[in-house]
Amino acid sequence: MGQYTHILLAADFNPESEKVVHRAKALAANFHARLSIVHVLEPISIAYGGEFPVDLGDLHKELEKQAKQQLGALGEKLNVAPEHQYLEVGITEKEILRVAKANGVDLIVMGSHGRHGLALLLGSTANAVLHHADIDVLAVRVGKKS
Amino acid sequence: MGQYTHILLAADFNPESEKVVHRAKALAANFHARLSIVHVLEPISIAYGGEFPVDLGDLHKELEKQAKQQLGALGEKLNVAPEHQYLEVGITEKEILRVAKANGVDLIVMGSHGRHGLALLLGSTANAVLHHADIDVLAVRVGKKS
């Protein structure tokens, strides 16, 4: 009882988030649980409120290519097979939850940043996931000494 | 890296929260971490907005006595020595954080309830702890099938 069987790491590729990766790895190892990874790209129109004046298709393709590479490298490092690496486009918290529910995840591991600047946004994401999840959420504190 | 060494279970003695206890136990066992327990009694004047018309000293004493018994029983069940069982009076999230910081806790495990009625309050507590903690927080989903 109390064991986790399928852990989903919500990865944001922020250098500060190395700690989140280590936590997810230790949890999966200690619980002998399956580990999957999800990374969500928000459409640029969402990130910039739809006010960007140029065609962003190429930029999005480039970002997607970079994200795919980073996800692949992280998957290799963590021994997560490509079919358990999810690269999604959409609203971060919605996509994390969708992937978690579709794959029988029982624990989501994600970073929780501080409360100012860009950090606020990421803290809000952890918060939104927490409030909508029927699934346990581990918020790993990043960007502060601890 | 990524290992937890001191886990604090925030216990509310709600029958629904059995799952939170099991998660904390499994985590402490799998990480070979120390386990402590905190339970917070909110002063009745806080819980009722200070509008209660009678002297509540006796009632508070009775609640404190009951809480002490429940905490002791849980501590015995989880092999947590009395000196690592903390019964505090105050604002729940503040007391949880205070005990966590004073004792070098690196992970707080607590229940996260649904979003209606009393559940909202408890969900808010998990949320408040999460937002103010420099420490990782595991929100264990209770009160829903999962």
PDB file of C-alpha atoms in Angstrom:
ATOM      1  CA  MET A   1       0.000   0.000   0.000  1.00  0.00           C
ATOM      2  CA  GLY A   2       1.058   3.538  -0.640  1.00  0.00           C
ATOM      3  CA  GLN A   3       3.372   2.555  -3.485  1.00  0.00           C
ATOM      4  CA  TYR A   4       3.548   4.544  -6.711  1.00  0.00           C
ATOM      5  CA  THR A   5       3.636   2.547  -9.918  1.00  0.00           C
ATOM      6  CA  HIS A   6       3.811   5.155 -12.699  1.00  0.00           C
ATOM      7  CA  ILE A   7       5.503   8.513 -12.211  1.00  0.00           C
ATOM      8  CA  LEU A   8       5.240  11.355 -14.712  1.00  0.00           C
ATOM      9  CA  LEU A   9       8.031  13.928 -14.731  1.00  0.00           C
ATOM     10  CA  ALA A  10       6.811  17.281 -16.074  1.00  0.00           C
ATOM     11  CA  ALA A  11      10.063  18.634 -17.510  1.00  0.00           C
ATOM     12  CA  ASP A  12      10.621  22.284 -18.393  1.00  0.00           C
ATOM     13  CA  PHE A  13      14.351  22.068 -19.354  1.00  0.00           C
ATOM     14  CA  ASN A  14      15.142  25.007 -17.116  1.00  0.00           C
ATOM     15  CA  PRO A  15      18.707  24.596 -15.774  1.00  0.00           C
ATOM     16  CA  GLU A  16      17.283  25.248 -12.292  1.00  0.00           C
ATOM     17  CA  SER A  17      15.051  22.222 -12.675  1.00  0.00           C
ATOM     18  CA  GLU A  18      17.873  19.685 -12.473  1.00  0.00           C
ATOM     19  CA  LYS A  19      16.672  19.043  -8.926  1.00  0.00           C
ATOM     20  CA  VAL A  20      13.210  18.041 -10.178  1.00  0.00           C
ATOM     21  CA  VAL A  21      14.812  15.484 -12.481  1.00  0.00           C
ATOM     22  CA  HIS A  22      16.849  14.034  -9.611  1.00  0.00           C
ATOM     23  CA  ARG A  23      13.766  13.755  -7.398  1.00  0.00           C
ATOM     24  CA  ALA A  24      11.768  11.985 -10.103  1.00  0.00           C
ATOM     25  CA  LYS A  25      14.644   9.601 -10.770  1.00  0.00           C
ATOM     26  CA  ALA A  26      15.076   8.747  -7.074  1.00  0.00           C
ATOM     27  CA  LEU A  27      11.324   8.221  -6.645  1.00  0.00           C
ATOM     28  CA  ALA A  28      11.043   5.927  -9.661  1.00  0.00           C
ATOM     29  CA  ALA A  29      14.086   3.925  -8.509  1.00  0.00           C
ATOM     30  CA  ASN A  30      12.955   3.646  -4.884  1.00  0.00           C
ATOM     31  CA  PHE A  31       9.383   2.696  -5.787  1.00  0.00           C
ATOM     32  CA  HIS A  32      10.409   0.487  -8.746  1.00  0.00           C
ATOM     33  CA  ALA A  33       7.907   2.565 -10.692  1.00  0.00           C
ATOM     34  CA  ARG A  34       7.685   3.248 -14.389  1.00  0.00           C
ATOM     35  CA  LEU A  35       8.929   6.737 -15.311  1.00  0.00           C
ATOM     36  CA  SER A  36       7.498   8.803 -18.158  1.00  0.00           C
ATOM     37  CA  ILE A  37       8.346  12.368 -19.168  1.00  0.00           C
ATOM     38  CA  VAL A  38       6.126  15.091 -20.548  1.00  0.00           C
ATOM     39  CA  HIS A  39       7.179  18.458 -21.891  1.00  0.00           C
ATOM     40  CA  VAL A  40       4.614  21.005 -23.012  1.00  0.00           C
ATOM     41  CA  LEU A  41       5.228  23.723 -25.571  1.00  0.00           C
ATOM     42  CA  GLU A  42       2.719  26.529 -25.267  1.00  0.00           C
ATOM     43  CA  PRO A  43       1.705  27.867 -28.696  1.00  0.00           C
ATOM     44  CA  ILE A  44       3.479  31.186 -29.165  1.00  0.00           C
ATOM     45  CA  SER A  45       0.110  32.882 -29.654  1.00  0.00           C
ATOM     46  CA  ILE A  46      -0.755  31.869 -26.099  1.00  0.00           C
ATOM     47  CA  ALA A  47       2.594  32.879 -24.638  1.00  0.00           C
ATOM     48  CA  TYR A  48       2.411  36.337 -26.215  1.00  0.00           C
ATOM     49  CA  GLY A  49      -1.330  36.885 -25.890  1.00  0.00           C
ATOM     50  CA  GLY A  50      -1.899  36.633 -29.643  1.00  0.00           C
ATOM     51  CA  GLU A  51      -0.437  40.096 -30.227  1.00  0.00           C
ATOM     52  CA  PHE A  52       2.717  39.084 -32.059  1.00  0.00           C
ATOM     53  CA  PRO A  53       2.779  40.808 -35.426  1.00  0.00           C
ATOM     54  CA  VAL A  54       4.627  38.223 -37.550  1.00  0.00           C
ATOM     55  CA  ASP A  55       4.052  34.683 -38.804  1.00  0.00           C
ATOM     56  CA  LEU A  56       5.437  32.452 -36.117  1.00  0.00           C
ATOM     57  CA  GLY A  57       5.174  29.092 -37.863  1.00  0.00           C
ATOM     58  CA  ASP A  58       8.918  28.781 -38.459  1.00  0.00           C
ATOM     59  CA  LEU A  59       9.815  29.874 -34.951  1.00  0.00           C
ATOM     60  CA  HIS A  60       7.392  27.330 -33.525  1.00  0.00           C
ATOM     61  CA  LYS A  61       8.884  24.579 -35.686  1.00  0.00           C
ATOM     62  CA  GLU A  62      12.344  25.500 -34.474  1.00  0.00           C
ATOM     63  CA  LEU A  63      11.242  25.493 -30.825  1.00  0.00           C
ATOM     64  CA  GLU A  64       9.546  22.143 -31.326  1.00  0.00           C
ATOM     65  CA  LYS A  65      12.713  20.699 -32.854  1.00  0.00           C
ATOM     66  CA  GLN A  66      14.814  21.942 -29.931  1.00  0.00           C
ATOM     67  CA  ALA A  67      12.321  20.607 -27.400  1.00  0.00           C
ATOM     68  CA  LYS A  68      12.322  17.213 -29.090  1.00  0.00           C
ATOM     69  CA  GLN A  69      16.108  17.066 -28.846  1.00  0.00           C
ATOM     70  CA  GLN A  70      16.107  18.085 -25.176  1.00  0.00           C
ATOM     71  CA  LEU A  71      13.380  15.573 -24.370  1.00  0.00           C
ATOM     72  CA  GLY A  72      15.274  12.826 -26.169  1.00  0.00           C
ATOM     73  CA  ALA A  73      18.478  13.636 -24.289  1.00  0.00           C
ATOM     74  CA  LEU A  74      16.672  13.660 -20.957  1.00  0.00           C
ATOM     75  CA  GLY A  75      14.912  10.396 -21.801  1.00  0.00           C
ATOM     76  CA  GLU A  76      18.239   8.772 -22.596  1.00  0.00           C
ATOM     77  CA  LYS A  77      19.748  10.041 -19.335  1.00  0.00           C
ATOM     78  CA  LEU A  78      16.818   8.649 -17.343  1.00  0.00           C
ATOM     79  CA  ASN A  79      16.402   5.416 -19.337  1.00  0.00           C
ATOM     80  CA  VAL A  80      12.933   6.426 -20.478  1.00  0.00           C
ATOM     81  CA  ALA A  81      12.061   4.860 -23.848  1.00  0.00           C
ATOM     82  CA  PRO A  82      10.921   7.231 -26.629  1.00  0.00           C
ATOM     83  CA  GLU A  83       7.335   5.914 -26.450  1.00  0.00           C
ATOM     84  CA  HIS A  84       7.153   7.178 -22.849  1.00  0.00           C
ATOM     85  CA  GLN A  85       8.416  10.648 -23.780  1.00  0.00           C
ATOM     86  CA  TYR A  86       5.507  12.985 -24.501  1.00  0.00           C
ATOM     87  CA  LEU A  87       6.004  16.270 -26.327  1.00  0.00           C
ATOM     88  CA  GLU A  88       2.715  18.156 -26.327  1.00  0.00           C
ATOM     89  CA  VAL A  89       1.533  21.552 -27.553  1.00  0.00           C
ATOM     90  CA  GLY A  90      -1.106  23.383 -25.548  1.00  0.00           C
ATOM     91  CA  ILE A  91      -1.842  24.805 -22.130  1.00  0.00           C
ATOM     92  CA  THR A  92       0.794  23.361 -19.821  1.00  0.00           C
ATOM     93  CA  GLU A  93      -1.377  22.199 -16.940  1.00  0.00           C
ATOM     94  CA  LYS A  94      -4.069  20.742 -19.215  1.00  0.00           C
ATOM     95  CA  GLU A  95      -1.577  18.747 -21.244  1.00  0.00           C
ATOM     96  CA  ILE A  96       0.225  17.416 -18.168  1.00  0.00           C
ATOM     97  CA  LEU A  97      -3.085  16.209 -16.741  1.00  0.00           C
ATOM     98  CA  ARG A  98      -4.257  14.753 -20.054  1.00  0.00           C
ATOM     99  CA  VAL A  99      -1.069  12.721 -20.478  1.00  0.00           C
ATOM    100  CA  ALA A 100      -1.199  11.631 -16.821  1.00  0.00           C
ATOM    101  CA  LYS A 101      -4.794  10.426 -17.035  1.00  0.00           C
ATOM    102  CA  ALA A 102      -4.379   8.740 -20.420  1.00  0.00           C
ATOM    103  CA  ASN A 103      -1.458   6.688 -19.131  1.00  0.00           C
ATOM    104  CA  GLY A 104      -2.531   5.641 -15.641  1.00  0.00           C
ATOM    105  CA  VAL A 105      -0.022   7.888 -13.879  1.00  0.00           C
ATOM    106  CA  ASP A 106      -0.365   7.953 -10.084  1.00  0.00           C
ATOM    107  CA  LEU A 107       2.190  10.672  -9.299  1.00  0.00           C
ATOM    108  CA  ILE A 108       3.122  13.841 -11.187  1.00  0.00           C
ATOM    109  CA  VAL A 109       6.522  15.344 -10.282  1.00  0.00           C
ATOM    110  CA  MET A 110       7.038  18.977 -11.234  1.00  0.00           C
ATOM    111  CA  GLY A 111       8.971  22.062 -10.282  1.00  0.00           C
ATOM    112  CA  SER A 112       7.460  24.817  -8.193  1.00  0.00           C
ATOM    113  CA  HIS A 113       9.221  28.117  -8.626  1.00  0.00           C
ATOM    114  CA  GLY A 114       9.208  31.231  -6.479  1.00  0.00           C
ATOM    115  CA  ARG A 115       6.644  33.966  -6.552  1.00  0.00           C
ATOM    116  CA  HIS A 116       8.034  36.734  -8.713  1.00  0.00           C
ATOM    117  CA  GLY A 117       8.542  37.366 -12.418  1.00  0.00           C
ATOM    118  CA  LEU A 118       8.469  34.379 -14.744  1.00  0.00           C
ATOM    119  CA  ALA A 119       8.666  32.224 -11.651  1.00  0.00           C
ATOM    120  CA  LEU A 120       5.106  33.209 -10.786  1.00  0.00           C
ATOM    121  CA  LEU A 121       3.836  31.643 -13.977  1.00  0.00           C
ATOM    122  CA  LEU A 122       5.543  28.357 -13.286  1.00  0.00           C
ATOM    123  CA  GLY A 123       4.401  28.329  -9.696  1.00  0.00           C
ATOM    124  CA  SER A 124       0.881  28.864 -10.994  1.00  0.00           C
ATOM    125  CA  THR A 125       1.212  25.901 -13.300  1.00  0.00           C
ATOM    126  CA  ALA A 126       2.087  23.569 -10.429  1.00  0.00           C
ATOM    127  CA  ASN A 127      -0.826  25.087  -8.576  1.00  0.00           C
ATOM    128  CA  ALA A 128      -3.263  24.558 -11.437  1.00  0.00           C
ATOM    129  CA  VAL A 129      -2.181  20.965 -11.862  1.00  0.00           C
ATOM    130  CA  LEU A 130      -2.551  20.372  -8.158  1.00  0.00           C
ATOM    131  CA  HIS A 131      -6.069  21.812  -8.109  1.00  0.00           C
ATOM    132  CA  HIS A 132      -7.354  19.855 -11.061  1.00  0.00           C
ATOM    133  CA  ALA A 133      -5.564  16.571 -10.572  1.00  0.00           C
ATOM    134  CA  ASP A 134      -7.231  13.447  -9.240  1.00  0.00           C
ATOM    135  CA  ILE A 135      -3.614  12.348  -9.037  1.00  0.00           C
ATOM    136  CA  ASP A 136      -0.951  13.025  -6.410  1.00  0.00           C
ATOM    137  CA  VAL A 137       1.406  15.904  -7.189  1.00  0.00           C
ATOM    138  CA  LEU A 138       4.919  16.342  -5.857  1.00  0.00           C
ATOM    139  CA  ALA A 139       5.961  19.995  -6.070  1.00  0.00           C
ATOM    140  CA  VAL A 140       9.743  20.150  -6.015  1.00  0.00           C
ATOM    141  CA  ARG A 141      10.962  23.511  -4.845  1.00  0.00           C
ATOM    142  CA  VAL A 142      13.391  25.077  -7.308  1.00  0.00           C
ATOM    143  CA  GLY A 143      15.151  28.396  -7.573  1.00  0.00           C
ATOM    144  CA  LYS A 144      15.709  28.794  -3.830  1.00  0.00           C
ATOM    145  CA  LYS A 145      18.250  27.405  -1.476  1.00  0.00           C
ATOM    146  CA  SER A 146      16.747  24.438   0.404  1.00  0.00           C
TER     147      SER A 146
ATOM    148  CA  MET B   1      21.100  12.778  -5.258  1.00  0.00           C
ATOM    149  CA  GLY B   2      17.404  13.394  -5.105  1.00  0.00           C
ATOM    150  CA  GLN B   3      16.963  11.417  -1.890  1.00  0.00           C
ATOM    151  CA  TYR B   4      14.766  12.653   0.922  1.00  0.00           C
ATOM    152  CA  THR B   5      16.132  12.324   4.446  1.00  0.00           C
ATOM    153  CA  HIS B   6      13.425  13.732   6.702  1.00  0.00           C
ATOM    154  CA  ILE B   7       9.742  13.493   5.839  1.00  0.00           C
ATOM    155  CA  LEU B   8       7.028  15.327   7.738  1.00  0.00           C
ATOM    156  CA  LEU B   9       3.520  13.888   7.612  1.00  0.00           C
ATOM    157  CA  ALA B  10       0.892  16.581   8.203  1.00  0.00           C
ATOM    158  CA  ALA B  11      -1.891  14.479   9.739  1.00  0.00           C
ATOM    159  CA  ASP B  12      -5.505  15.629   9.990  1.00  0.00           C
ATOM    160  CA  PHE B  13      -7.000  12.361  11.389  1.00  0.00           C
ATOM    161  CA  ASN B  14      -9.723  12.481   8.767  1.00  0.00           C
ATOM    162  CA  PRO B  15     -10.772   8.875   7.941  1.00  0.00           C
ATOM    163  CA  GLU B  16     -10.334   9.783   4.269  1.00  0.00           C
ATOM    164  CA  SER B  17      -6.694  10.595   4.918  1.00  0.00           C
ATOM    165  CA  GLU B  18      -5.616   7.002   5.505  1.00  0.00           C
ATOM    166  CA  LYS B  19      -4.133   7.193   2.016  1.00  0.00           C
ATOM    167  CA  VAL B  20      -1.880  10.102   3.013  1.00  0.00           C
ATOM    168  CA  VAL B  21      -0.532   8.027   5.915  1.00  0.00           C
ATOM    169  CA  HIS B  22       0.220   5.108   3.588  1.00  0.00           C
ATOM    170  CA  ARG B  23       2.045   7.350   1.137  1.00  0.00           C
ATOM    171  CA  ALA B  24       4.187   8.907   3.867  1.00  0.00           C
ATOM    172  CA  LYS B  25       5.016   5.486   5.267  1.00  0.00           C
ATOM    173  CA  ALA B  26       5.998   4.097   1.867  1.00  0.00           C
ATOM    174  CA  LEU B  27       8.136   7.160   1.101  1.00  0.00           C
ATOM    175  CA  ALA B  28       9.969   7.014   4.420  1.00  0.00           C
ATOM    176  CA  ALA B  29      10.588   3.280   3.997  1.00  0.00           C
ATOM    177  CA  ASN B  30      11.733   3.514   0.386  1.00  0.00           C
ATOM    178  CA  PHE B  31      14.019   6.505   1.027  1.00  0.00           C
ATOM    179  CA  HIS B  32      15.224   5.208   4.418  1.00  0.00           C
ATOM    180  CA  ALA B  33      14.207   8.652   5.667  1.00  0.00           C
ATOM    181  CA  ARG B  34      13.266   9.788   9.143  1.00  0.00           C
ATOM    182  CA  LEU B  35       9.514  10.264   9.574  1.00  0.00           C
ATOM    183  CA  SER B  36       7.962  12.900  11.834  1.00  0.00           C
ATOM    184  CA  ILE B  37       4.268  13.750  12.279  1.00  0.00           C
ATOM    185  CA  VAL B  38       2.636  17.102  12.883  1.00  0.00           C
ATOM    186  CA  HIS B  39      -0.983  17.788  13.715  1.00  0.00           C
ATOM    187  CA  VAL B  40      -2.291  21.322  14.060  1.00  0.00           C
ATOM    188  CA  LEU B  41      -5.274  22.334  16.150  1.00  0.00           C
ATOM    189  CA  GLU B  42      -6.644  25.683  15.063  1.00  0.00           C
ATOM    190  CA  PRO B  43      -7.805  27.758  18.041  1.00  0.00           C
ATOM    191  CA  ILE B  44     -11.590  27.623  18.147  1.00  0.00           C
ATOM    192  CA  SER B  45     -11.702  31.419  17.935  1.00  0.00           C
ATOM    193  CA  ILE B  46     -10.025  31.144  14.540  1.00  0.00           C
ATOM    194  CA  ALA B  47     -12.217  28.300  13.304  1.00  0.00           C
ATOM    195  CA  TYR B  48     -15.419  30.185  14.214  1.00  0.00           C
ATOM    196  CA  GLY B  49     -14.259  33.669  13.365  1.00  0.00           C
ATOM    197  CA  GLY B  50     -14.176  34.754  17.009  1.00  0.00           C
ATOM    198  CA  GLU B  51     -17.978  35.000  17.115  1.00  0.00           C
ATOM    199  CA  PHE B  52     -18.628  32.091  19.451  1.00  0.00           C
ATOM    200  CA  PRO B  53     -20.553  33.361  22.485  1.00  0.00           C
ATOM    201  CA  VAL B  54     -19.308  30.995  25.199  1.00  0.00           C
ATOM    202  CA  ASP B  55     -16.073  30.255  27.032  1.00  0.00           C
ATOM    203  CA  LEU B  56     -14.354  27.638  24.939  1.00  0.00           C
ATOM    204  CA  GLY B  57     -11.445  26.788  27.223  1.00  0.00           C
ATOM    205  CA  ASP B  58     -12.848  23.414  28.273  1.00  0.00           C
ATOM    206  CA  LEU B  59     -13.802  22.442  24.759  1.00  0.00           C
ATOM    207  CA  HIS B  60     -10.333  23.304  23.541  1.00  0.00           C
ATOM    208  CA  LYS B  61      -8.753  21.234  26.298  1.00  0.00           C
ATOM    209  CA  GLU B  62     -10.939  18.285  25.354  1.00  0.00           C
ATOM    210  CA  LEU B  63     -10.045  18.623  21.651  1.00  0.00           C
ATOM    211  CA  GLU B  64      -6.370  18.852  22.543  1.00  0.00           C
ATOM    212  CA  LYS B  65      -6.608  15.710  24.663  1.00  0.00           C
ATOM    213  CA  GLN B  66      -8.308  13.808  21.829  1.00  0.00           C
ATOM    214  CA  ALA B  67      -5.758  15.038  19.305  1.00  0.00           C
ATOM    215  CA  LYS B  68      -2.900  13.962  21.565  1.00  0.00           C
ATOM    216  CA  GLN B  69      -4.365  10.453  21.775  1.00  0.00           C
ATOM    217  CA  GLN B  70      -4.864  10.223  18.020  1.00  0.00           C
ATOM    218  CA  LEU B  71      -1.354  11.493  17.361  1.00  0.00           C
ATOM    219  CA  GLY B  72       0.096   8.995  19.828  1.00  0.00           C
ATOM    220  CA  ALA B  73      -1.802   6.119  18.220  1.00  0.00           C
ATOM    221  CA  LEU B  74      -0.661   7.150  14.731  1.00  0.00           C
ATOM    222  CA  GLY B  75       2.921   7.541  15.953  1.00  0.00           C
ATOM    223  CA  GLU B  76       2.861   4.044  17.377  1.00  0.00           C
ATOM    224  CA  LYS B  77       1.436   2.631  14.150  1.00  0.00           C
ATOM    225  CA  LEU B  78       4.176   4.330  12.111  1.00  0.00           C
ATOM    226  CA  ASN B  79       7.013   3.752  14.581  1.00  0.00           C
ATOM    227  CA  VAL B  80       7.492   7.468  15.127  1.00  0.00           C
ATOM    228  CA  ALA B  81       8.862   8.212  18.605  1.00  0.00           C
ATOM    229  CA  PRO B  82       6.912  10.711  20.769  1.00  0.00           C
ATOM    230  CA  GLU B  83       9.663  13.344  20.415  1.00  0.00           C
ATOM    231  CA  HIS B  84       9.023  13.386  16.665  1.00  0.00           C
ATOM    232  CA  GLN B  85       5.267  13.832  17.090  1.00  0.00           C
ATOM    233  CA  TYR B  86       4.338  17.507  17.046  1.00  0.00           C
ATOM    234  CA  LEU B  87       0.967  18.735  18.307  1.00  0.00           C
ATOM    235  CA  GLU B  88       0.704  22.455  17.594  1.00  0.00           C
ATOM    236  CA  VAL B  89      -1.970  25.100  18.053  1.00  0.00           C
ATOM    237  CA  GLY B  90      -2.236  27.880  15.483  1.00  0.00           C
ATOM    238  CA  ILE B  91      -2.816  28.502  11.796  1.00  0.00           C
ATOM    239  CA  THR B  92      -2.396  25.120  10.102  1.00  0.00           C
ATOM    240  CA  GLU B  93      -0.085  26.081   7.232  1.00  0.00           C
ATOM    241  CA  LYS B  94       2.112  28.293   9.414  1.00  0.00           C
ATOM    242  CA  GLU B  95       2.599  25.622  12.044  1.00  0.00           C
ATOM    243  CA  ILE B  96       3.360  22.907   9.485  1.00  0.00           C
ATOM    244  CA  LEU B  97       6.022  25.122   7.912  1.00  0.00           C
ATOM    245  CA  ARG B  98       7.461  26.173  11.260  1.00  0.00           C
ATOM    246  CA  VAL B  99       7.873  22.559  12.417  1.00  0.00           C
ATOM    247  CA  ALA B 100       9.306  21.580   9.025  1.00  0.00           C
ATOM    248  CA  LYS B 101      11.908  24.350   9.041  1.00  0.00           C
ATOM    249  CA  ALA B 102      12.865  23.896  12.693  1.00  0.00           C
ATOM    250  CA  ASN B 103      13.603  20.218  12.140  1.00  0.00           C
ATOM    251  CA  GLY B 104      15.383  20.140   8.790  1.00  0.00           C
ATOM    252  CA  VAL B 105      12.492  18.483   6.955  1.00  0.00           C
ATOM    253  CA  ASP B 106      12.999  18.143   3.183  1.00  0.00           C
ATOM    254  CA  LEU B 107       9.558  16.813   2.224  1.00  0.00           C
ATOM    255  CA  ILE B 108       6.106  17.606   3.613  1.00  0.00           C
ATOM    256  CA  VAL B 109       3.402  15.015   2.846  1.00  0.00           C
ATOM    257  CA  MET B 110      -0.155  16.205   3.193  1.00  0.00           C
ATOM    258  CA  GLY B 111      -3.651  15.552   1.913  1.00  0.00           C
ATOM    259  CA  SER B 112      -5.236  17.661  -0.783  1.00  0.00           C
ATOM    260  CA  HIS B 113      -9.007  17.537  -0.754  1.00  0.00           C
ATOM    261  CA  GLY B 114     -11.545  18.434  -3.413  1.00  0.00           C
ATOM    262  CA  ARG B 115     -12.836  21.872  -4.194  1.00  0.00           C
ATOM    263  CA  HIS B 116     -16.160  22.217  -2.426  1.00  0.00           C
ATOM    264  CA  GLY B 117     -17.399  22.741   1.135  1.00  0.00           C
ATOM    265  CA  LEU B 118     -15.005  21.932   3.923  1.00  0.00           C
ATOM    266  CA  ALA B 119     -12.798  20.313   1.328  1.00  0.00           C
ATOM    267  CA  LEU B 120     -12.020  23.743  -0.083  1.00  0.00           C
ATOM    268  CA  LEU B 121     -10.461  24.765   3.202  1.00  0.00           C
ATOM    269  CA  LEU B 122      -8.203  21.755   3.328  1.00  0.00           C
ATOM    270  CA  GLY B 123      -7.263  22.126  -0.296  1.00  0.00           C
ATOM    271  CA  SER B 124      -6.352  25.727   0.491  1.00  0.00           C
ATOM    272  CA  THR B 125      -4.113  24.622   3.320  1.00  0.00           C
ATOM    273  CA  ALA B 126      -2.107  22.368   1.027  1.00  0.00           C
ATOM    274  CA  ASN B 127      -1.978  25.276  -1.400  1.00  0.00           C
ATOM    275  CA  ALA B 128      -0.778  27.760   1.229  1.00  0.00           C
ATOM    276  CA  VAL B 129       1.936  25.394   2.409  1.00  0.00           C
ATOM    277  CA  LEU B 130       3.018  24.821  -1.156  1.00  0.00           C
ATOM    278  CA  HIS B 131       3.276  28.554  -1.862  1.00  0.00           C
ATOM    279  CA  HIS B 132       5.267  29.427   1.212  1.00  0.00           C
ATOM    280  CA  ALA B 133       7.472  26.388   1.509  1.00  0.00           C
ATOM    281  CA  ASP B 134      11.125  26.370   0.593  1.00  0.00           C
ATOM    282  CA  ILE B 135      10.590  22.662   1.014  1.00  0.00           C
ATOM    283  CA  ASP B 136       9.123  20.074  -1.359  1.00  0.00           C
ATOM    284  CA  VAL B 137       5.460  19.279  -0.859  1.00  0.00           C
ATOM    285  CA  LEU B 138       3.693  16.069  -1.836  1.00  0.00           C
ATOM    286  CA  ALA B 139      -0.038  16.658  -2.160  1.00  0.00           C
ATOM    287  CA  VAL B 140      -1.802  13.328  -1.821  1.00  0.00           C
ATOM    288  CA  ARG B 141      -5.209  13.398  -3.420  1.00  0.00           C
ATOM    289  CA  VAL B 142      -7.929  12.298  -1.030  1.00  0.00           C
ATOM    290  CA  GLY B 143     -11.724  12.135  -1.172  1.00  0.00           C
ATOM    291  CA  LYS B 144     -11.864  11.043  -4.808  1.00  0.00           C
ATOM    292  CA  LYS B 145     -11.386   7.745  -6.512  1.00  0.00           C
ATOM    293  CA  SER B 146      -7.877   7.539  -7.951  1.00  0.00           C
TER     294      SER B 146
END
